[in-house]
mmCIF file of C-alpha atoms in Angstrom:
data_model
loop_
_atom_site.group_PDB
_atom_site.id
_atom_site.type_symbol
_atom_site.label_atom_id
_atom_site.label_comp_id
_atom_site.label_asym_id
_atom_site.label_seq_id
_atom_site.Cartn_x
_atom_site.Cartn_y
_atom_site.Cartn_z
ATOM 1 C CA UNK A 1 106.429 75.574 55.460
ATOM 2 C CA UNK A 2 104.096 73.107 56.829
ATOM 3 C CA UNK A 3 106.805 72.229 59.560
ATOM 4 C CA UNK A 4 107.410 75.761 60.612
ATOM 5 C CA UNK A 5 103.637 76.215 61.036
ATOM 6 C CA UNK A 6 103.349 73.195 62.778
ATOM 7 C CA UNK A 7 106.292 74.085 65.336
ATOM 8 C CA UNK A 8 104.592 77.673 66.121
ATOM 9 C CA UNK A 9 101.433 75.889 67.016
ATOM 10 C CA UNK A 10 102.219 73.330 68.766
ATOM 11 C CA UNK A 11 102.241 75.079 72.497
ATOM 12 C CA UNK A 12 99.018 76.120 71.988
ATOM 13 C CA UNK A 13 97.880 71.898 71.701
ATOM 14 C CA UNK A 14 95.995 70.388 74.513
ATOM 15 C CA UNK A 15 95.035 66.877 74.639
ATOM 16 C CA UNK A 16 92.162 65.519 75.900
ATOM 17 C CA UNK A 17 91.920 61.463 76.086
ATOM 18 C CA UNK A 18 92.424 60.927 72.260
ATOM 19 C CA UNK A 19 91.683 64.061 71.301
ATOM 20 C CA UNK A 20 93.849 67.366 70.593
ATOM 21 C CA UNK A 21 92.443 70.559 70.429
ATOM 22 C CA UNK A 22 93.711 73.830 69.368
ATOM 23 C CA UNK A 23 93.879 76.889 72.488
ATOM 24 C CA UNK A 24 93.170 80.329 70.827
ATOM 25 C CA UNK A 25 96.361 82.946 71.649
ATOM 26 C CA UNK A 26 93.800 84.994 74.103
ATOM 27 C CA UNK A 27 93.135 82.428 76.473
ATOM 28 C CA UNK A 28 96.297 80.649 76.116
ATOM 29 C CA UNK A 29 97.842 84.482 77.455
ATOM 30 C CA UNK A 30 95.828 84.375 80.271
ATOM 31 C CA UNK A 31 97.021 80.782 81.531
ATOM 32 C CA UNK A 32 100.656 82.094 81.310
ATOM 33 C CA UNK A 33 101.959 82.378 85.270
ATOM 34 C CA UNK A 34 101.636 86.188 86.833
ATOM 35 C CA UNK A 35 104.574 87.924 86.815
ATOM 36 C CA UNK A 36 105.631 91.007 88.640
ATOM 37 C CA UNK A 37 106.819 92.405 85.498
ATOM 38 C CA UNK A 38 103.745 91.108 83.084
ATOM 39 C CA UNK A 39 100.708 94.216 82.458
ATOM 40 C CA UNK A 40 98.184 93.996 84.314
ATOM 41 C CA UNK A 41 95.350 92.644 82.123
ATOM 42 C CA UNK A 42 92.523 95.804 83.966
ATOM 43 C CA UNK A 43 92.745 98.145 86.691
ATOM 44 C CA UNK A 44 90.360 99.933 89.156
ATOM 45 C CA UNK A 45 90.715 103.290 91.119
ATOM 46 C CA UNK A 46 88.490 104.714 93.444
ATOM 47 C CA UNK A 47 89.176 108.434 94.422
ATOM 48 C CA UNK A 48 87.741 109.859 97.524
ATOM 49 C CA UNK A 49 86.298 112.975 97.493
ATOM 50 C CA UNK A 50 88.141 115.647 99.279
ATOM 51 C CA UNK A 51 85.090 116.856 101.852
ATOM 52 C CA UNK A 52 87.123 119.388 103.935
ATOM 53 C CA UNK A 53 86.433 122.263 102.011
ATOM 54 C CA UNK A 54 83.125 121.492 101.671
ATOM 55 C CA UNK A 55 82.680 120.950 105.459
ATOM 56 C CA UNK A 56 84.639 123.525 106.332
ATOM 57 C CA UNK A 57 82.508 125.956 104.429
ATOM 58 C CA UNK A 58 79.377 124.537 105.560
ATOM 59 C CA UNK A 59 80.401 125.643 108.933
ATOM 60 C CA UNK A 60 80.769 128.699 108.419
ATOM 61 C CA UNK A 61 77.373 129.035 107.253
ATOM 62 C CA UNK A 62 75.149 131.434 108.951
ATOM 63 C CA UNK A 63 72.470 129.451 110.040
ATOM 64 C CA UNK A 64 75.336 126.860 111.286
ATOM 65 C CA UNK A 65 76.509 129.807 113.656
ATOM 66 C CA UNK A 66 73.360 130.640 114.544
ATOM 67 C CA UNK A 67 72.171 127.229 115.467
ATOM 68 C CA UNK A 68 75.844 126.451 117.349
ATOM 69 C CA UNK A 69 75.332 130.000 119.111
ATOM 70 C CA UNK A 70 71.909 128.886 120.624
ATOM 71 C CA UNK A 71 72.965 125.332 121.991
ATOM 72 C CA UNK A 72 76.287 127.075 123.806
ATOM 73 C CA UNK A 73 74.351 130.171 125.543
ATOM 74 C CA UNK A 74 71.425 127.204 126.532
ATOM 75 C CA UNK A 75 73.886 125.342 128.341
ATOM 76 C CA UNK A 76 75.682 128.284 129.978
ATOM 77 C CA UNK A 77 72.488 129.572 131.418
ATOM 78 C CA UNK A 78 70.915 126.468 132.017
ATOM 79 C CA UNK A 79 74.290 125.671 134.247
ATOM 80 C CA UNK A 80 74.223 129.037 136.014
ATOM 81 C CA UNK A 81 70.565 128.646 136.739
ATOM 82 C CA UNK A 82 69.722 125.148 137.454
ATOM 83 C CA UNK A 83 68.770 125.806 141.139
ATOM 84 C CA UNK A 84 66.139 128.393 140.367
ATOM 85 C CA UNK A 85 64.352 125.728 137.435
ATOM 86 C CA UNK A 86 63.944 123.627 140.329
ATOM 87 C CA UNK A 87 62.478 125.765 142.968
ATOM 88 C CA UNK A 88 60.198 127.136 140.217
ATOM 89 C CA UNK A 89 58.732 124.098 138.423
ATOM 90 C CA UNK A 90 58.064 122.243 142.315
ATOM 91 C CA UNK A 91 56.258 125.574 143.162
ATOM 92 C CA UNK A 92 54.087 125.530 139.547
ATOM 93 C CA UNK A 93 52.739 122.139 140.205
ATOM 94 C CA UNK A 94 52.168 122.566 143.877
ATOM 95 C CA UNK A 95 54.943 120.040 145.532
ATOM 96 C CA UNK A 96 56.070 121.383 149.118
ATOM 97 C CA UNK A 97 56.109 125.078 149.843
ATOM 98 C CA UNK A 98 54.495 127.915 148.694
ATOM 99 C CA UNK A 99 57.153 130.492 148.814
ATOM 100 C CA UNK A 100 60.907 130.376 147.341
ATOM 101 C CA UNK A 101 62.569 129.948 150.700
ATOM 102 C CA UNK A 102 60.402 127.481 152.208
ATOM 103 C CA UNK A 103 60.801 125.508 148.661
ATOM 104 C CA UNK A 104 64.711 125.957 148.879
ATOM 105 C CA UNK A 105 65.081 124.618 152.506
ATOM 106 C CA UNK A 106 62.780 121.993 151.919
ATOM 107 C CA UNK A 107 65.030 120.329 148.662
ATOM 108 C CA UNK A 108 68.053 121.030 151.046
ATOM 109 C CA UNK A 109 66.766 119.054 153.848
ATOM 110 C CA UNK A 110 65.456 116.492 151.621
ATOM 111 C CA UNK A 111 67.680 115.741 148.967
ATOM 112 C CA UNK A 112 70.966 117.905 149.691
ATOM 113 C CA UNK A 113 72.815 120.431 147.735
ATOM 114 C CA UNK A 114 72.735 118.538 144.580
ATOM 115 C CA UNK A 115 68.880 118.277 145.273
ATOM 116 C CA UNK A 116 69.352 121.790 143.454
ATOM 117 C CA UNK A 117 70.732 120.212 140.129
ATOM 118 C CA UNK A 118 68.211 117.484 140.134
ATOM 119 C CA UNK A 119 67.455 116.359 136.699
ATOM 120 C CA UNK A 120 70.004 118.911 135.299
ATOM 121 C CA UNK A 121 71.546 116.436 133.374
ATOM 122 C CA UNK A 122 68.271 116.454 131.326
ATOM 123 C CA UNK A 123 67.946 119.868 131.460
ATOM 124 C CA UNK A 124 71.160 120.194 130.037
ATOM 125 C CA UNK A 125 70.230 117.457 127.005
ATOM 126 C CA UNK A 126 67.287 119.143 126.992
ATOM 127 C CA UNK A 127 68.077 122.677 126.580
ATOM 128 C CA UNK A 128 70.658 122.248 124.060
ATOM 129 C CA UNK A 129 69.254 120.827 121.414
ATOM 130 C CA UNK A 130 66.074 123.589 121.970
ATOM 131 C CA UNK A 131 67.918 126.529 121.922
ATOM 132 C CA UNK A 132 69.746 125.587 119.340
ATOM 133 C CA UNK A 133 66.552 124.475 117.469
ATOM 134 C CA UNK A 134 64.475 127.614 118.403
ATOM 135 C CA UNK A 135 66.688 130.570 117.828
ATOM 136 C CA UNK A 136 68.259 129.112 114.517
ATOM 137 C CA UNK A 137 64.417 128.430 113.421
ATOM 138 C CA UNK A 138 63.805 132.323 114.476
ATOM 139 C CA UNK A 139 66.545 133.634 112.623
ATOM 140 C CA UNK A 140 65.993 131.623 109.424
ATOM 141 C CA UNK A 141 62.170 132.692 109.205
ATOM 142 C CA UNK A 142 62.486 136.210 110.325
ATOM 143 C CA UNK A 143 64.921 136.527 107.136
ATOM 144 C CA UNK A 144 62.477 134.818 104.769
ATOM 145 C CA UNK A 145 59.545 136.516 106.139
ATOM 146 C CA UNK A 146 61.192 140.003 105.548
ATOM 147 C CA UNK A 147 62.523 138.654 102.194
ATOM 148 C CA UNK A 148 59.042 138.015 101.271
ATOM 149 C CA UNK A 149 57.731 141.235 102.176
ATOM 150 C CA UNK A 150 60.488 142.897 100.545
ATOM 151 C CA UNK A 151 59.806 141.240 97.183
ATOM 152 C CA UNK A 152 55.923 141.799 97.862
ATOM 153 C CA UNK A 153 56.054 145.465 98.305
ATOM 154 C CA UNK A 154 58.214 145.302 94.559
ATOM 155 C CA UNK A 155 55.458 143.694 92.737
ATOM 156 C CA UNK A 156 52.513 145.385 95.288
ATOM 157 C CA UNK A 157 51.258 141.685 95.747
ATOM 158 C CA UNK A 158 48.704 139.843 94.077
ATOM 159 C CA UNK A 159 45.351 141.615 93.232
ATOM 160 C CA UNK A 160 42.093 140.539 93.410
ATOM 161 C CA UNK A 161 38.900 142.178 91.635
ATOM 162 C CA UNK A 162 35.773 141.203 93.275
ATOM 163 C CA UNK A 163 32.583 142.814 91.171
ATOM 164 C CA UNK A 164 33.763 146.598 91.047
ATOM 165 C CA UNK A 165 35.807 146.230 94.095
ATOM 166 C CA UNK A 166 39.514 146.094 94.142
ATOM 167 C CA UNK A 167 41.299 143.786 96.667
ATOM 168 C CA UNK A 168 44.797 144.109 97.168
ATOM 169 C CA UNK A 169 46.712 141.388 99.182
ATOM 170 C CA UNK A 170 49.907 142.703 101.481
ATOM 171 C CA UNK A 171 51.990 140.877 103.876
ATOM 172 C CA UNK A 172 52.723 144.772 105.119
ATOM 173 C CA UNK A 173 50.768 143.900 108.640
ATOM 174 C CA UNK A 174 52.132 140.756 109.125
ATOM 175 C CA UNK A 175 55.296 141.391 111.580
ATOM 176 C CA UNK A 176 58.420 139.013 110.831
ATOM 177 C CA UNK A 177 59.355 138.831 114.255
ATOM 178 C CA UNK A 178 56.101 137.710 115.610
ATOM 179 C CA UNK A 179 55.581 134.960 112.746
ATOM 180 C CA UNK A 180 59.367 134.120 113.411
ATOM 181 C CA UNK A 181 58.947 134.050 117.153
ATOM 182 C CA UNK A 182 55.897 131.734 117.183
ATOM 183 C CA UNK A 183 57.203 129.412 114.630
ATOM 184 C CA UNK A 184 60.415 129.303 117.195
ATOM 185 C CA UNK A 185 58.387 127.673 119.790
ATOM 186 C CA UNK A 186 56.505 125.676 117.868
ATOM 187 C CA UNK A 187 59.037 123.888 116.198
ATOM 188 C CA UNK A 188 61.772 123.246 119.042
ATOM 189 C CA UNK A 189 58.533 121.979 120.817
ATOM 190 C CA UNK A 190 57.566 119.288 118.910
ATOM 191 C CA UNK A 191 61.176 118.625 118.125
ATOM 192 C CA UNK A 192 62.171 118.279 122.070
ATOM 193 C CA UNK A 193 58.961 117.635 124.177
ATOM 194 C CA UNK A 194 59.751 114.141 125.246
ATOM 195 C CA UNK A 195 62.764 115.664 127.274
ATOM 196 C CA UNK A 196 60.930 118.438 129.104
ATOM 197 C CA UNK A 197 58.656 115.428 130.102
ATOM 198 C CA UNK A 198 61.588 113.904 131.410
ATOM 199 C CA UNK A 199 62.532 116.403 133.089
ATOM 200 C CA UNK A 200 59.461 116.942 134.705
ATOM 201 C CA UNK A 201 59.233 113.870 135.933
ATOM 202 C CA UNK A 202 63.055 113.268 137.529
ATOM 203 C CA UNK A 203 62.425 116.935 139.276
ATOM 204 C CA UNK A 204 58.254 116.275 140.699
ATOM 205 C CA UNK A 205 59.487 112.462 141.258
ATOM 206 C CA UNK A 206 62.861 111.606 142.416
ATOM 207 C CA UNK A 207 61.993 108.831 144.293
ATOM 208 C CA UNK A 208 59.618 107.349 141.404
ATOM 209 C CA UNK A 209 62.458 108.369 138.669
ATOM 210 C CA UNK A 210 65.720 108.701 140.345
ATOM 211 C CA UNK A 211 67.773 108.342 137.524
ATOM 212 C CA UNK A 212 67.488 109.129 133.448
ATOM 213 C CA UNK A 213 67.326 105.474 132.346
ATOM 214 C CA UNK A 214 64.864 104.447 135.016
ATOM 215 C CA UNK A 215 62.392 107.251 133.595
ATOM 216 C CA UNK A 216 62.615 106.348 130.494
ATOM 217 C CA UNK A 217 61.987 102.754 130.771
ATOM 218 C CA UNK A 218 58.846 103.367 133.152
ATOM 219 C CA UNK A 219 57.644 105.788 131.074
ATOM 220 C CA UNK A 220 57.648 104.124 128.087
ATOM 221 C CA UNK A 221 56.665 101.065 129.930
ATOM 222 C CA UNK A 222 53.313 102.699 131.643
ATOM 223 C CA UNK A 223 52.529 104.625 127.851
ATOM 224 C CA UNK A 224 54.727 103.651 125.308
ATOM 225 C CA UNK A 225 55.572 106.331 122.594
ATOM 226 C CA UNK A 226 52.328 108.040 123.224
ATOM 227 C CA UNK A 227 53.710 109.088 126.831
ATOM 228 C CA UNK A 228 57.271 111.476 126.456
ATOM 229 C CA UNK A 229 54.285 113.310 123.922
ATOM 230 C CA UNK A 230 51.635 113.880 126.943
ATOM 231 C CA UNK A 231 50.766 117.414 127.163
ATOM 232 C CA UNK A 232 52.191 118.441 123.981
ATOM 233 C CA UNK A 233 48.505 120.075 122.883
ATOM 234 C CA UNK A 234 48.607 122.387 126.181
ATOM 235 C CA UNK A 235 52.313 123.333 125.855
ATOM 236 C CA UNK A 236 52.023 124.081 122.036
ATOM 237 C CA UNK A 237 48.796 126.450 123.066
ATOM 238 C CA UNK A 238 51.111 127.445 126.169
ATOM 239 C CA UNK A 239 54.135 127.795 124.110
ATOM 240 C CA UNK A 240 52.776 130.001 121.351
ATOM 241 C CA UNK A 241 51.973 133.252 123.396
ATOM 242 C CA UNK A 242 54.716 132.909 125.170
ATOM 243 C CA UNK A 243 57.572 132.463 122.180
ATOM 244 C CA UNK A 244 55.795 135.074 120.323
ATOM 245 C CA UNK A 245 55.557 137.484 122.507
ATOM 246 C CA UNK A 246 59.260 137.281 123.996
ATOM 247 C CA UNK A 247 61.146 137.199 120.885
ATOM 248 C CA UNK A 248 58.895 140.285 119.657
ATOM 249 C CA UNK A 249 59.677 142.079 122.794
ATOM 250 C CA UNK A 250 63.071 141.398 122.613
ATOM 251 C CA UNK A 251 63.727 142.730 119.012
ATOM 252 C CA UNK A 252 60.765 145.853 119.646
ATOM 253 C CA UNK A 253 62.764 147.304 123.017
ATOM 254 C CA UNK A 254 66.234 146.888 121.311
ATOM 255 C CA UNK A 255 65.224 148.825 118.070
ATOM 256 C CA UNK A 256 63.580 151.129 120.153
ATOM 257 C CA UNK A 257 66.281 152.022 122.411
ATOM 258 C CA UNK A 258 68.935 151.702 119.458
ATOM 259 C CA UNK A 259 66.809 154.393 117.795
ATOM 260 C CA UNK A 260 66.432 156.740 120.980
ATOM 261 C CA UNK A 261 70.237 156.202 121.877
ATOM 262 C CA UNK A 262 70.785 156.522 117.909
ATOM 263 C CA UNK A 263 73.547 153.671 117.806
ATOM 264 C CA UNK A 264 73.602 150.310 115.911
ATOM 265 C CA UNK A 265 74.063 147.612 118.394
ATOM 266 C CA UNK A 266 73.192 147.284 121.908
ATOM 267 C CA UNK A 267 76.187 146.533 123.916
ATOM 268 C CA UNK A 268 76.455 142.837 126.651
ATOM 269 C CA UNK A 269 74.942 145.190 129.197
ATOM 270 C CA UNK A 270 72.009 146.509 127.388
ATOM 271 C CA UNK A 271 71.265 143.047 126.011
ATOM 272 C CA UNK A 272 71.366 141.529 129.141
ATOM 273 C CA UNK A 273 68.892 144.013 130.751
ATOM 274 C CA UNK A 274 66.873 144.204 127.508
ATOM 275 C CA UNK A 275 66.219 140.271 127.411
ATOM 276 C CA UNK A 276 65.200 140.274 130.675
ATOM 277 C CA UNK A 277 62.724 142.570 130.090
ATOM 278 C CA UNK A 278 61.284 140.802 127.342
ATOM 279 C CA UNK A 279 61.361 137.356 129.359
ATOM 280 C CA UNK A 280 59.237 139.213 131.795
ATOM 281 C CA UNK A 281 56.927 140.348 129.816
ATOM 282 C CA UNK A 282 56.104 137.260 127.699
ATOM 283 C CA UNK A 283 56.255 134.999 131.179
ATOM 284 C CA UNK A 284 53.490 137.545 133.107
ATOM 285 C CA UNK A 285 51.453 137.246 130.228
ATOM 286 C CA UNK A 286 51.031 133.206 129.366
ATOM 287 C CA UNK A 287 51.931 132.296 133.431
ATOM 288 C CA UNK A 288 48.195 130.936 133.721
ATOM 289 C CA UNK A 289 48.788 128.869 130.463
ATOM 290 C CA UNK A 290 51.894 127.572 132.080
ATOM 291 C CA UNK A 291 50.360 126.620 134.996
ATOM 292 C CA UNK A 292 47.915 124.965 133.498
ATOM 293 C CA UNK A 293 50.291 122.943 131.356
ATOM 294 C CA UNK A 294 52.273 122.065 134.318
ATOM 295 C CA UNK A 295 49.256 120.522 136.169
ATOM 296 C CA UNK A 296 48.378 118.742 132.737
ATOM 297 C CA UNK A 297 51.787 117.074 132.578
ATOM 298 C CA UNK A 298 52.595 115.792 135.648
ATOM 299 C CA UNK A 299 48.582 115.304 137.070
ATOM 300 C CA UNK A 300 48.768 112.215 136.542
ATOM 301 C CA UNK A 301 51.545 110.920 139.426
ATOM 302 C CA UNK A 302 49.156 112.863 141.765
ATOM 303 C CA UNK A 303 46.372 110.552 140.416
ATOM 304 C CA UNK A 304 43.719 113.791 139.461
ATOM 305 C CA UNK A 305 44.866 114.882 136.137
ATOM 306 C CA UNK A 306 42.010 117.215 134.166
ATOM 307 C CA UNK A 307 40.944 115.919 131.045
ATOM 308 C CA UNK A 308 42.018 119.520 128.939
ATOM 309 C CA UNK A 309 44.024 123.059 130.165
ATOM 310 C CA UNK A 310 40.376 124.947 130.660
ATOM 311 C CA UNK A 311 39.514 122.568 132.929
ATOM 312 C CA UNK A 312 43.233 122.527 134.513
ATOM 313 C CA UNK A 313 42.417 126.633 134.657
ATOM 314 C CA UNK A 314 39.036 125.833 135.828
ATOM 315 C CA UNK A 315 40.406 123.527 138.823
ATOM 316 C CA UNK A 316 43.209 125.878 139.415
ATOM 317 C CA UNK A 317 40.824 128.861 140.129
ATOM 318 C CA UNK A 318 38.053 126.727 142.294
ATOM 319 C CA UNK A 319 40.851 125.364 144.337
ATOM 320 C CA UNK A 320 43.102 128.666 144.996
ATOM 321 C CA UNK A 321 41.508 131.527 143.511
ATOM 322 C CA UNK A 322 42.601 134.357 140.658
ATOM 323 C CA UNK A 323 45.695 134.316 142.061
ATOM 324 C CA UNK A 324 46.340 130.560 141.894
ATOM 325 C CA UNK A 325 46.896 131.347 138.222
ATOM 326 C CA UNK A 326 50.186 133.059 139.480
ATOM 327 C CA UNK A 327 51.141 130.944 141.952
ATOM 328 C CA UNK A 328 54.883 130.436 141.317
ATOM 329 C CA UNK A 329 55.161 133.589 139.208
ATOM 330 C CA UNK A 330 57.807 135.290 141.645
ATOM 331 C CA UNK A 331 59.739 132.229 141.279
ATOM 332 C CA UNK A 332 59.365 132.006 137.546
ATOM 333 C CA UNK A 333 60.391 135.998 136.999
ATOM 334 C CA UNK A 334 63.497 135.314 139.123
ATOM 335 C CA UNK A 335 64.672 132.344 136.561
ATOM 336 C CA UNK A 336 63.280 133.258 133.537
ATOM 337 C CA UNK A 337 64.519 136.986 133.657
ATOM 338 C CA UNK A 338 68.218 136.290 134.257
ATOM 339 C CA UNK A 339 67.666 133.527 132.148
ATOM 340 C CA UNK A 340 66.952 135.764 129.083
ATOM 341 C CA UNK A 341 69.211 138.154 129.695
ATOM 342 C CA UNK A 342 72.076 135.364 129.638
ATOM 343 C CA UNK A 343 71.182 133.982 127.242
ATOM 344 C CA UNK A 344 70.510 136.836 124.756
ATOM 345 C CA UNK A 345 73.672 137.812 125.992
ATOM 346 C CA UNK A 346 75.887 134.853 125.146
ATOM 347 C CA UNK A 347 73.688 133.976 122.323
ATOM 348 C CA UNK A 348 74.617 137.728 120.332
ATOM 349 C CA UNK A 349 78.672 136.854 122.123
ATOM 350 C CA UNK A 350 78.893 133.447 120.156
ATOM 351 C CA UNK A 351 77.352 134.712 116.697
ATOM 352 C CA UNK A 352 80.256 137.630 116.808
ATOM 353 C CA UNK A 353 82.616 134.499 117.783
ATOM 354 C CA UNK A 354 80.921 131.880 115.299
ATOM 355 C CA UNK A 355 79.699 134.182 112.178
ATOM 356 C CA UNK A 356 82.144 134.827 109.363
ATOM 357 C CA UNK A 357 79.809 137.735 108.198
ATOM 358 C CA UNK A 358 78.821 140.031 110.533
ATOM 359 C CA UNK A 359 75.857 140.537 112.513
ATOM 360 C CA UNK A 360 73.338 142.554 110.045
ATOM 361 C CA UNK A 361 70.482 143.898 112.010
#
């Protein structure tokens, strides 16, 4: 008995100098050479989640479409119109001629054809990412603010009793469209600002910024940060009349000629004609505060920059009159109308293209 004990233990033995110790089985095991066909003593699997669907439904969200939709009818217009941004913004901040021909001959003999395009690239980066920013921020609110007053007229809104007076609270007079339309500009403002400053400067400046990365570096050189944001205060106060107005325009003229033509839908046509209206009408009406911002922003390569946009205004009228306020306004109708149109045009083409759910209006 003792022997057969002995001879099963005996493997498991391990001398050390004049010592013998015993090995427990465990560890003993695990000093045994690896074998292909030995079990694995623990294993470890990582499965990676399958993210297709999920992406795949994500874009085919609506607000996915709708943001997509803006940044392609941007660029196409932006492409198609590039000449008539340049002409414009030279004849806003009072660079060369007065008038749209003398302006277009002057770039030609200057800087060439492709004087035309200059700083398109930018304007391309540029208008992207703030279309795409400023109609999907339009749609989204316009659907939350009518949400809201949807649900508010349900439950008649909070109440308020003041003494023996009654006070009833409504969102009824707020209009969605107008709230959505100024939140539109404000946001793809502050979101894209430092690249209308850029291309401000590459269009004024060629010879001070002739290329993207050269503007950047000096800018950021002669300011830092601080500088792609100068003039943001005057274009927010510029921007807000402006976005609000046009996109209420815009949605008031195609429900009202929907209703009087008693259809559903305008057709690429209509839309085209009624966005240019509504371009027209919100450009006539904030023109001054653009040219006001335009003078703020770019005053200071001239050297005589005004310290706010009254006194811009102020300076503007002393130095040209009432109608200095407009100067470049023929120039800015002829871009921004087509501009509108095109874009309200393409924008509506890509959403039927983009959308998995259709269009409700």
């Amino acid at each position: 008995m003792l022997k057969t004990d002995f001879e099963s233990q005996k493997n498991r033995y391990r001398v050390f100098g004049n010592m013998a110790l015993v090995v427990p089985k465990e560890l003993d095991e695990l000093e045994k050479p690896f074998s292909l066909h030995s079990p694995k003593p623990f294993e470890i699997r990582f499965q990676v989640p399958d993210l297709r669907v999920p992406i795949r439904d994500f874009l085919r969200t609506r607000e996915v479409g709708e943001f997509l939709s803006g940044a392609l009818a941007g660029a196409m217009t932006k492409a198609v119109l590039a000449p008539l941004e340049t002409i414009r913004t030279r004849m806003v901040v009072g660079v060369g001629s007065k008038n749209i021909t003398g302006s277009f001959i002057e770039i030609i003999e200057q800087q060439g054809w492709q004087g035309l395009w200059a700083g398109n690239g930018i304007n391309m980066l540029r208008i992207i990412p703030t279309q795409a920013i400023e109609l999907g921020t339009f749609e989204c609110v316009k659907r939350t603010m009518t949400s809201a007053q949807e649900k508010w007229k349900q439950i008649e809104g909070p109440k308020f009793q003041i003494g023996h007076v009654n006070v009833n609270f409504s969102l009824s007079w707020v209009s969605p469209v107008a709230v959505a339309g100024a939140a539109a500009g404000i946001v793809s403002t502050l979101a894209c600002h430092p690249l209308e400053v850029l291309k401000d400067r590459l269009t004024v400046s060629p010879d001070i910024y002739p290329s993207l990365s050269i503007a950047i570096s000096k800018i950021y050189k002669d300011g830092g940060v601080g500088a792609f944001y100068a003039g943001l205060s005057p274009t927010l106060v510029g921007m807000l009349p402006y976005s609000t107005c046009y996109y209420f325009m815009y949605e008031k003229l195609k429900k009202s000629y929907c209703q009087s033509k008693k259809k559903k839908s305008l057709n690429r046509p209509e839309m085209l004609v009624v966005g240019a209206l509504a371009g027209f009408t919100a450009s006539t009406i904030s023109f001054p505060l653009e040219v006001a911002r335009k003078r703020l922003m770019v005053g200071a390569l001239q050297g005589k920059c005004p310290p706010n946009m009254v006194a811009a205004l102020a300076e503007v009228i002393r130095d040209e009159g009432l109608m200095g306020l407009y100067r470049g306004w023929g120039a800015s109708c002829l871009k921004v109308m087509p501009a509108s149109g095109i874009t309200w045009m393409f924008y509506e083409a890509w959403k039927d293209i983009l959308l998995v759910e259709k269009r409700i209006l």
